[in-house]
Coordinates of C-alpha atoms and ligand atoms in Angstrom, one line a residue:
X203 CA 0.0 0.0 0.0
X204 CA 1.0 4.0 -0.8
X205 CA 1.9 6.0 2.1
X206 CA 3.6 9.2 3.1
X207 CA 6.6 8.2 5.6
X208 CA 9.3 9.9 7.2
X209 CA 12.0 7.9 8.0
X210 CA 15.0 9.1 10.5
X211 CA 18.6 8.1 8.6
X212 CA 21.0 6.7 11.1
X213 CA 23.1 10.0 10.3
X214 CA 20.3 11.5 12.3
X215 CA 18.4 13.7 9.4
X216 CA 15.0 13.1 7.8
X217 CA 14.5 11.7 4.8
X218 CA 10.4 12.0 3.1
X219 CA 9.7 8.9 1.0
X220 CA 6.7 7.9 -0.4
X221 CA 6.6 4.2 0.3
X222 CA 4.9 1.7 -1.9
X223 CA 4.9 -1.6 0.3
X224 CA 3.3 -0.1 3.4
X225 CA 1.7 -2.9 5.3
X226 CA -2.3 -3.2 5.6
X227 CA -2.5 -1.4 8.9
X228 CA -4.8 -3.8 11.6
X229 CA -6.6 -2.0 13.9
X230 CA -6.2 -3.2 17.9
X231 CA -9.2 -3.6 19.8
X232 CA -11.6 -0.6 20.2
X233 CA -9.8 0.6 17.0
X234 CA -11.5 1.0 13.4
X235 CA -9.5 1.6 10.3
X236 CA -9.9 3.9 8.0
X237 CA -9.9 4.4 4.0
X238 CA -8.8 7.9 3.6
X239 CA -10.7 9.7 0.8
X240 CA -8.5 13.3 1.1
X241 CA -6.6 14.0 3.2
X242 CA -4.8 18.2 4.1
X243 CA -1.8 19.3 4.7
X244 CA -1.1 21.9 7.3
X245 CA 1.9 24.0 8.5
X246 CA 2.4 21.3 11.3
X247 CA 3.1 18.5 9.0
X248 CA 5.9 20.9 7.2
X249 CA 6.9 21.7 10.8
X250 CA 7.1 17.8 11.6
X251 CA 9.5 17.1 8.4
X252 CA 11.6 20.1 9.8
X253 CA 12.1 18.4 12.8
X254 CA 9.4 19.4 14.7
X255 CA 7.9 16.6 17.5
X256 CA 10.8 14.0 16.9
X257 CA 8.5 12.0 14.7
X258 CA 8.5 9.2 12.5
X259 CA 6.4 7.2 10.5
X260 CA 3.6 8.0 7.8
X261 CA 2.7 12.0 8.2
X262 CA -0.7 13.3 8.4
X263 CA -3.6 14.6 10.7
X264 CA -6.6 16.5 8.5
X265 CA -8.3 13.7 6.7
X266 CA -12.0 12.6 6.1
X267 CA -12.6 9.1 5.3
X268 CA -15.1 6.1 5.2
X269 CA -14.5 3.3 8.1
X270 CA -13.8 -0.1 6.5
X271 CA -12.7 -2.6 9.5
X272 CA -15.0 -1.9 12.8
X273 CA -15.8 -4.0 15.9
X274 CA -19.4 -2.2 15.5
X275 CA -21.0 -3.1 12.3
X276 CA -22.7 0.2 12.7
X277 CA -19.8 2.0 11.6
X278 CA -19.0 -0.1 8.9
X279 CA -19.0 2.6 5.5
X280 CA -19.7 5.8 7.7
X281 CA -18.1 8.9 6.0
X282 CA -15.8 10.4 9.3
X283 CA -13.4 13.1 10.7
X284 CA -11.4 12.1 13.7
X285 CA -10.0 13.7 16.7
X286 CA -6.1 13.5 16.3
X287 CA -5.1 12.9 20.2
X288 CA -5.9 9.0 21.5
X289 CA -5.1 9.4 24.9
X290 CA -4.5 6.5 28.0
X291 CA -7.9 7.3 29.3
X292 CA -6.9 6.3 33.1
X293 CA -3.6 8.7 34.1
X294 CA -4.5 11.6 36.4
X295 CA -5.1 14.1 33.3
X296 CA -7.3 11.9 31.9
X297 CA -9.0 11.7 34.4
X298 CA -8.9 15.6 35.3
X299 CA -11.0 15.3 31.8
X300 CA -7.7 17.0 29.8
X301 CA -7.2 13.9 27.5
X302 CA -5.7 16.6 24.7
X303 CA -2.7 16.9 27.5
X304 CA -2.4 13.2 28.2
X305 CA 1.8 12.6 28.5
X306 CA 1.1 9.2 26.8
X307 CA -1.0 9.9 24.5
X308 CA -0.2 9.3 20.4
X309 CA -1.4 11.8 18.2
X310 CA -2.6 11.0 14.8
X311 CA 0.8 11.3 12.5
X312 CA 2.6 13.8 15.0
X313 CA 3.2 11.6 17.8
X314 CA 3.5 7.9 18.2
X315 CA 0.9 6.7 15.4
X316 CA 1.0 6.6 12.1
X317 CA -0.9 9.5 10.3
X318 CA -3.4 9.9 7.2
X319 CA -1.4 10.4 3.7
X320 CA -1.6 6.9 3.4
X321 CA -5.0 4.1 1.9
X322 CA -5.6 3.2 5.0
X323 CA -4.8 4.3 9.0
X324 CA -6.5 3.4 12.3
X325 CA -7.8 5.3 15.2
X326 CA -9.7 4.9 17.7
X327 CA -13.8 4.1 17.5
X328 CA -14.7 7.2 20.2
X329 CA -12.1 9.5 18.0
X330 CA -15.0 9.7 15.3
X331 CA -17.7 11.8 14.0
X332 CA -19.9 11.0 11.6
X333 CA -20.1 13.4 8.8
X334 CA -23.3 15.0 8.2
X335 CA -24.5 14.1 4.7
X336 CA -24.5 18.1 3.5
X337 CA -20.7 18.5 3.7
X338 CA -18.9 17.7 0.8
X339 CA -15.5 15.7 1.3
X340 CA -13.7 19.1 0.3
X341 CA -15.5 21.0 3.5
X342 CA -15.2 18.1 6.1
X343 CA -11.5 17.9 5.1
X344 CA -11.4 21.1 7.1
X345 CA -12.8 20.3 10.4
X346 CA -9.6 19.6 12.2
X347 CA -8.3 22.8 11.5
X348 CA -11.5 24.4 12.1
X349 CA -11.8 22.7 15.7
X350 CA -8.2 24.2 16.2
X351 CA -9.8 27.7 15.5
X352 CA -12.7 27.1 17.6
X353 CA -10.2 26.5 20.4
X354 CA -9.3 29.7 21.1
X355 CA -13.2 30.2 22.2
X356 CA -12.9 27.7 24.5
X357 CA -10.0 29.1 25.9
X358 CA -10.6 33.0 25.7
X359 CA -13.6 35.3 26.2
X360 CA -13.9 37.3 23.4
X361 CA -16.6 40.5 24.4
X362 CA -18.5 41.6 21.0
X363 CA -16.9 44.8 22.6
X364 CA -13.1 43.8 21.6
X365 CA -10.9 44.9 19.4
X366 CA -9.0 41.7 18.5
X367 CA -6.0 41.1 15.7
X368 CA -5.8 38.4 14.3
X369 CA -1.9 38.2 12.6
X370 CA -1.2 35.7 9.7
X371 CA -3.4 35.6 6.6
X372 CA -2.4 31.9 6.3
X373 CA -4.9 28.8 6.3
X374 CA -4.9 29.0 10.0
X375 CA -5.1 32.5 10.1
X376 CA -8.8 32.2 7.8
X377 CA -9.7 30.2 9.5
X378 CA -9.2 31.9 12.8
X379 CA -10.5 34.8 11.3
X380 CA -13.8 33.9 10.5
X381 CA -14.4 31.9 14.0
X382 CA -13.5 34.8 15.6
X383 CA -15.8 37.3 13.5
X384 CA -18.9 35.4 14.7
X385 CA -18.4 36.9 17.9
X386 CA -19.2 40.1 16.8
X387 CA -15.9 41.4 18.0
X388 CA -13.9 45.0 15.9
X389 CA -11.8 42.7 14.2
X390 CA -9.1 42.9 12.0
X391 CA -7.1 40.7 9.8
X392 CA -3.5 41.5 9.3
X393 CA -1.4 39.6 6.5
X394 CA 0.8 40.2 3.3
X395 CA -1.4 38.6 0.5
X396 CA -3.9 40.9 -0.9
X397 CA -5.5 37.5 -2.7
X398 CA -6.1 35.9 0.9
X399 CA -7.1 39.2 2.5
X400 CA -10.0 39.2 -0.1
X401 CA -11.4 35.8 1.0
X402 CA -12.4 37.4 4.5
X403 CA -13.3 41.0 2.9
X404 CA -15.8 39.6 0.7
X405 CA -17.2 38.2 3.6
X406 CA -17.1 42.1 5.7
X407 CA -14.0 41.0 8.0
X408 CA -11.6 44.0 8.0
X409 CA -8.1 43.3 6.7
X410 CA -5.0 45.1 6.3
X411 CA -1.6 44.3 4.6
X412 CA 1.3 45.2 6.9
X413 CA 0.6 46.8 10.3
X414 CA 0.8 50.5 9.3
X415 CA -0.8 52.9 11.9
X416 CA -2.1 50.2 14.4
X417 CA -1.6 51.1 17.9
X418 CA -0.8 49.0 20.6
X419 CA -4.6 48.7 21.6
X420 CA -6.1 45.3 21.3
X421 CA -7.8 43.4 23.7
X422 CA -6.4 40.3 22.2
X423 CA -4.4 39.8 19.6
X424 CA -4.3 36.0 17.9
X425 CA -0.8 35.1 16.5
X426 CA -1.7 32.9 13.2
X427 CA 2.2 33.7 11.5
X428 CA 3.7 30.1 11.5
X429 CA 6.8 32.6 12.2
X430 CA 9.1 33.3 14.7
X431 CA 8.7 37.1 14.2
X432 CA 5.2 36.9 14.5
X433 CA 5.4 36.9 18.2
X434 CA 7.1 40.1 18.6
X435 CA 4.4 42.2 16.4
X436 CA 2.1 40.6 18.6
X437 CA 3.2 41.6 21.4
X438 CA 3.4 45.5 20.5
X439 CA -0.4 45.4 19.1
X440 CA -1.8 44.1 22.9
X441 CA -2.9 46.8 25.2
X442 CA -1.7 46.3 29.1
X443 CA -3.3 43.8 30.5
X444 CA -4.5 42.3 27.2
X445 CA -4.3 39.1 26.0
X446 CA -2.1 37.2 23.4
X447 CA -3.1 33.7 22.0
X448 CA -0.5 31.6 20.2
X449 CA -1.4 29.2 17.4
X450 CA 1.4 28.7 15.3
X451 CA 3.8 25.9 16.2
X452 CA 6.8 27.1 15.2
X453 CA 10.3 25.1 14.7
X454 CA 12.2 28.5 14.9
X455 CA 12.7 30.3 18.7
X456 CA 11.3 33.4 19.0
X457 CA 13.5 36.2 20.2
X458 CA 11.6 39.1 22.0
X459 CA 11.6 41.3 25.1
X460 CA 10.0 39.2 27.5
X461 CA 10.5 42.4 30.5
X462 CA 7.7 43.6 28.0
X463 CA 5.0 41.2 29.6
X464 CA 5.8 41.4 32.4
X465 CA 5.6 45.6 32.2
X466 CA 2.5 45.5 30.6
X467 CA 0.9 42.4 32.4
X468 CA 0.3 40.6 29.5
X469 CA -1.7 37.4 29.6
X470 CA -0.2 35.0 27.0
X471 CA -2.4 31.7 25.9
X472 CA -1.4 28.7 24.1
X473 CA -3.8 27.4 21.9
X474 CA -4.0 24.1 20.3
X475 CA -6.9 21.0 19.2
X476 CA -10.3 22.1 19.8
X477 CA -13.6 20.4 19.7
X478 CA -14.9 18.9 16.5
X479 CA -18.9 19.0 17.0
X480 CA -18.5 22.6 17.1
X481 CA -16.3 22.7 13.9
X482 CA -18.5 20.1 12.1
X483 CA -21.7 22.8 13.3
X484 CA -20.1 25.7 11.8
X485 CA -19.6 23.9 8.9
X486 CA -23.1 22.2 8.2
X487 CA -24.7 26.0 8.5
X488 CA -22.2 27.5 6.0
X489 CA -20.7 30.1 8.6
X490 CA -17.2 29.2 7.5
X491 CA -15.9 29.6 3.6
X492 CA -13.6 26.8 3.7
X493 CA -13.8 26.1 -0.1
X494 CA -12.5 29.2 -1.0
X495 CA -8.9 28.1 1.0
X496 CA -8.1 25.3 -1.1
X497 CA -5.3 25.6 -2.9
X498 CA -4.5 22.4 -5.0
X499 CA -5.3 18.6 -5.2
X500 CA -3.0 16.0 -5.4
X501 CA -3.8 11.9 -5.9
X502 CA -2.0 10.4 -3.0
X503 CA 0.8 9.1 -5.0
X504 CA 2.6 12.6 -6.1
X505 CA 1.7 13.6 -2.3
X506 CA 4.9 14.2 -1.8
X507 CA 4.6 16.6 -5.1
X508 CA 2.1 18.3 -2.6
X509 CA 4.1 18.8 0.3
X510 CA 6.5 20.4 -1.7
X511 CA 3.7 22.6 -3.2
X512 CA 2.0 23.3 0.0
X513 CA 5.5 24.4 1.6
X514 CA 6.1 27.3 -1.1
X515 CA 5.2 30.4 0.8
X516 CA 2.0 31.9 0.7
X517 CA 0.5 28.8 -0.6
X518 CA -3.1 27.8 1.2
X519 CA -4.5 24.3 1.6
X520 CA -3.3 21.6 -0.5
X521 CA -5.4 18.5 -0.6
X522 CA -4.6 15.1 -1.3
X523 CA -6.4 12.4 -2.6
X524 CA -6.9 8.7 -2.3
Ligands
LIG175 ZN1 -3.0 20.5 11.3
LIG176 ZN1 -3.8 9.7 30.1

């Protein structure tokens, strides 16, 4: 079988192969595997091939598919989207209901288990949600992400009275974007790509390219860069006492003047996986243009054609098929 896999050399680097005698993965008890119909790549799996996480194995997270080996006949040819972290389930942060912080968890092709850009994978049977039938495999694709975005609403309260920036006009930072302008917030979208900018100003969502004439006086400011220096511009956008979420994870360290925080009392908030039944909500009503993000399509044996294509900069979502 085809699959994406990163292998470590014994000279310590990374080497990307695409593999063409991958064993039929079999899925251990309470497991299901999984036909993957497409399949996205995101910043993190470029970040993964960098270096990032220490991983090996096939690479992959944002996928829908259609479950083909089940326990539960029930889920036998249900179109799905899974949650990427399979946690223990009995340690004391599982049980403190933080499974997405479990230290033995596996996450889907980051950590421990291999990932999506491949026929088939497993996860778990309580990872899944069922697609509704209205979403087209090109819309569900984008859940994970989306539930990322979402995240930040679990995390932060955003007043409709805020002035948030979002920074990044990335996939992430769309994404973001348009979660956050549901709140009703005084948003505004920074970014360097006039073409990207227009997917949220069609939609009414304020953007600006570069950050010409903006005062340091948001209430929260959402870093979406995938950049090292986006953490810096951040930082001088939030008012005292305002709040600065992180999404990016970024291989490079960031060098700024921490006294700054500390001065101006700065909450900062990492922000990671977020829930999927909202995503999957947001995404059945048509609140999020997710269509308008995708970039190019790939079958899944030139995927790592798309890799290289989705790590040119500026590109947006490249999909890849099965
Ligand atoms: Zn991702
Ligand atoms: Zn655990």
């Amino acid at each position: 079988l085809i699959a994406i896999v990163l292998d470590r050399q014994p000279s310590g680097t990374r080497r990307l192969r695409l593999g063409q005698d991958h064993a039929d993965p079999q899925p251990p008890p309470g497991e299901v595997r999984i036909r993957t119909s497409l399949a996205g790549i995101c910043n993190t799996d470029l970040e993964i091939v960098q270096g990032y996480a220490g991983f090996e194995g096939v690479l992959g997270h944002e996928f829908v598919g259609v479950v083909d080996l089940a326990e539960d006949p029930a889920l036998l040819g249900q179109r799905v989207v899974g949650e990427i972290n399979v946690p223990c389930g009995t340690c004391p942060t599982c049980c403190a209901n933080r499974p997405t912080h479990c230290p033995d968890r596996t996450a889907l092709g980051i950590r421990g288990r291999d990932g999506v850009l491949a026929e088939y994978f497993c996860l778990p049977a309580r990872n899944l949600h069922l697609v509704p039938e209205g979403i087209p495999d090109r819309v569900a694709v984008f859940t994970e992400p989306l539930a990322a975005a979402c995240e930040i609403l679990e995390q932060v309260h955003v007043r409709p009275t805020d002035r948030v920036v979002v920074l990044g006009d990335g996939k992430l930072g769309l994404l973001v974007a348009q979660v956050l302008a549901l709140t009703g917030c005084e948003l505004t979208v920074l970014g360097h790509h006039a073409a990207k900018l227009a997917i949220l100003a069609r939609q009414g969502i304020p953007t600006q390219v570069g950050d010409d004439g903006l005062a340091a006086s948001a209430d929260v400011v959402v870093e979406c860069t995938g950049r090292a220096e986006g953490f810096d511009l951040a930082r001088r956008l939030v008012r005292p006492r305002g709040m600065l979420v992180l999404k990016s994870t970024c291989h490079d360290l960031v060098q700024t003047d921490l006294s700054r925080l500390v001065v101006d009392e700065i909450h900062v908030v990492g922000s990671r996986c977020g829930p999927f039944s909202a995503a999957l909500r947001l995404l059945s009503q048509g609140l999020i243009d997710v269509t308008s993000l995708v970039e190019a399509e790939y079958a899944l044996g030139d995927a790592l054609l798309a890799l290289e294509h989705a790590g040119r900069r500026g590109a947006l979502k490249v999909l890849v098929r099965s």
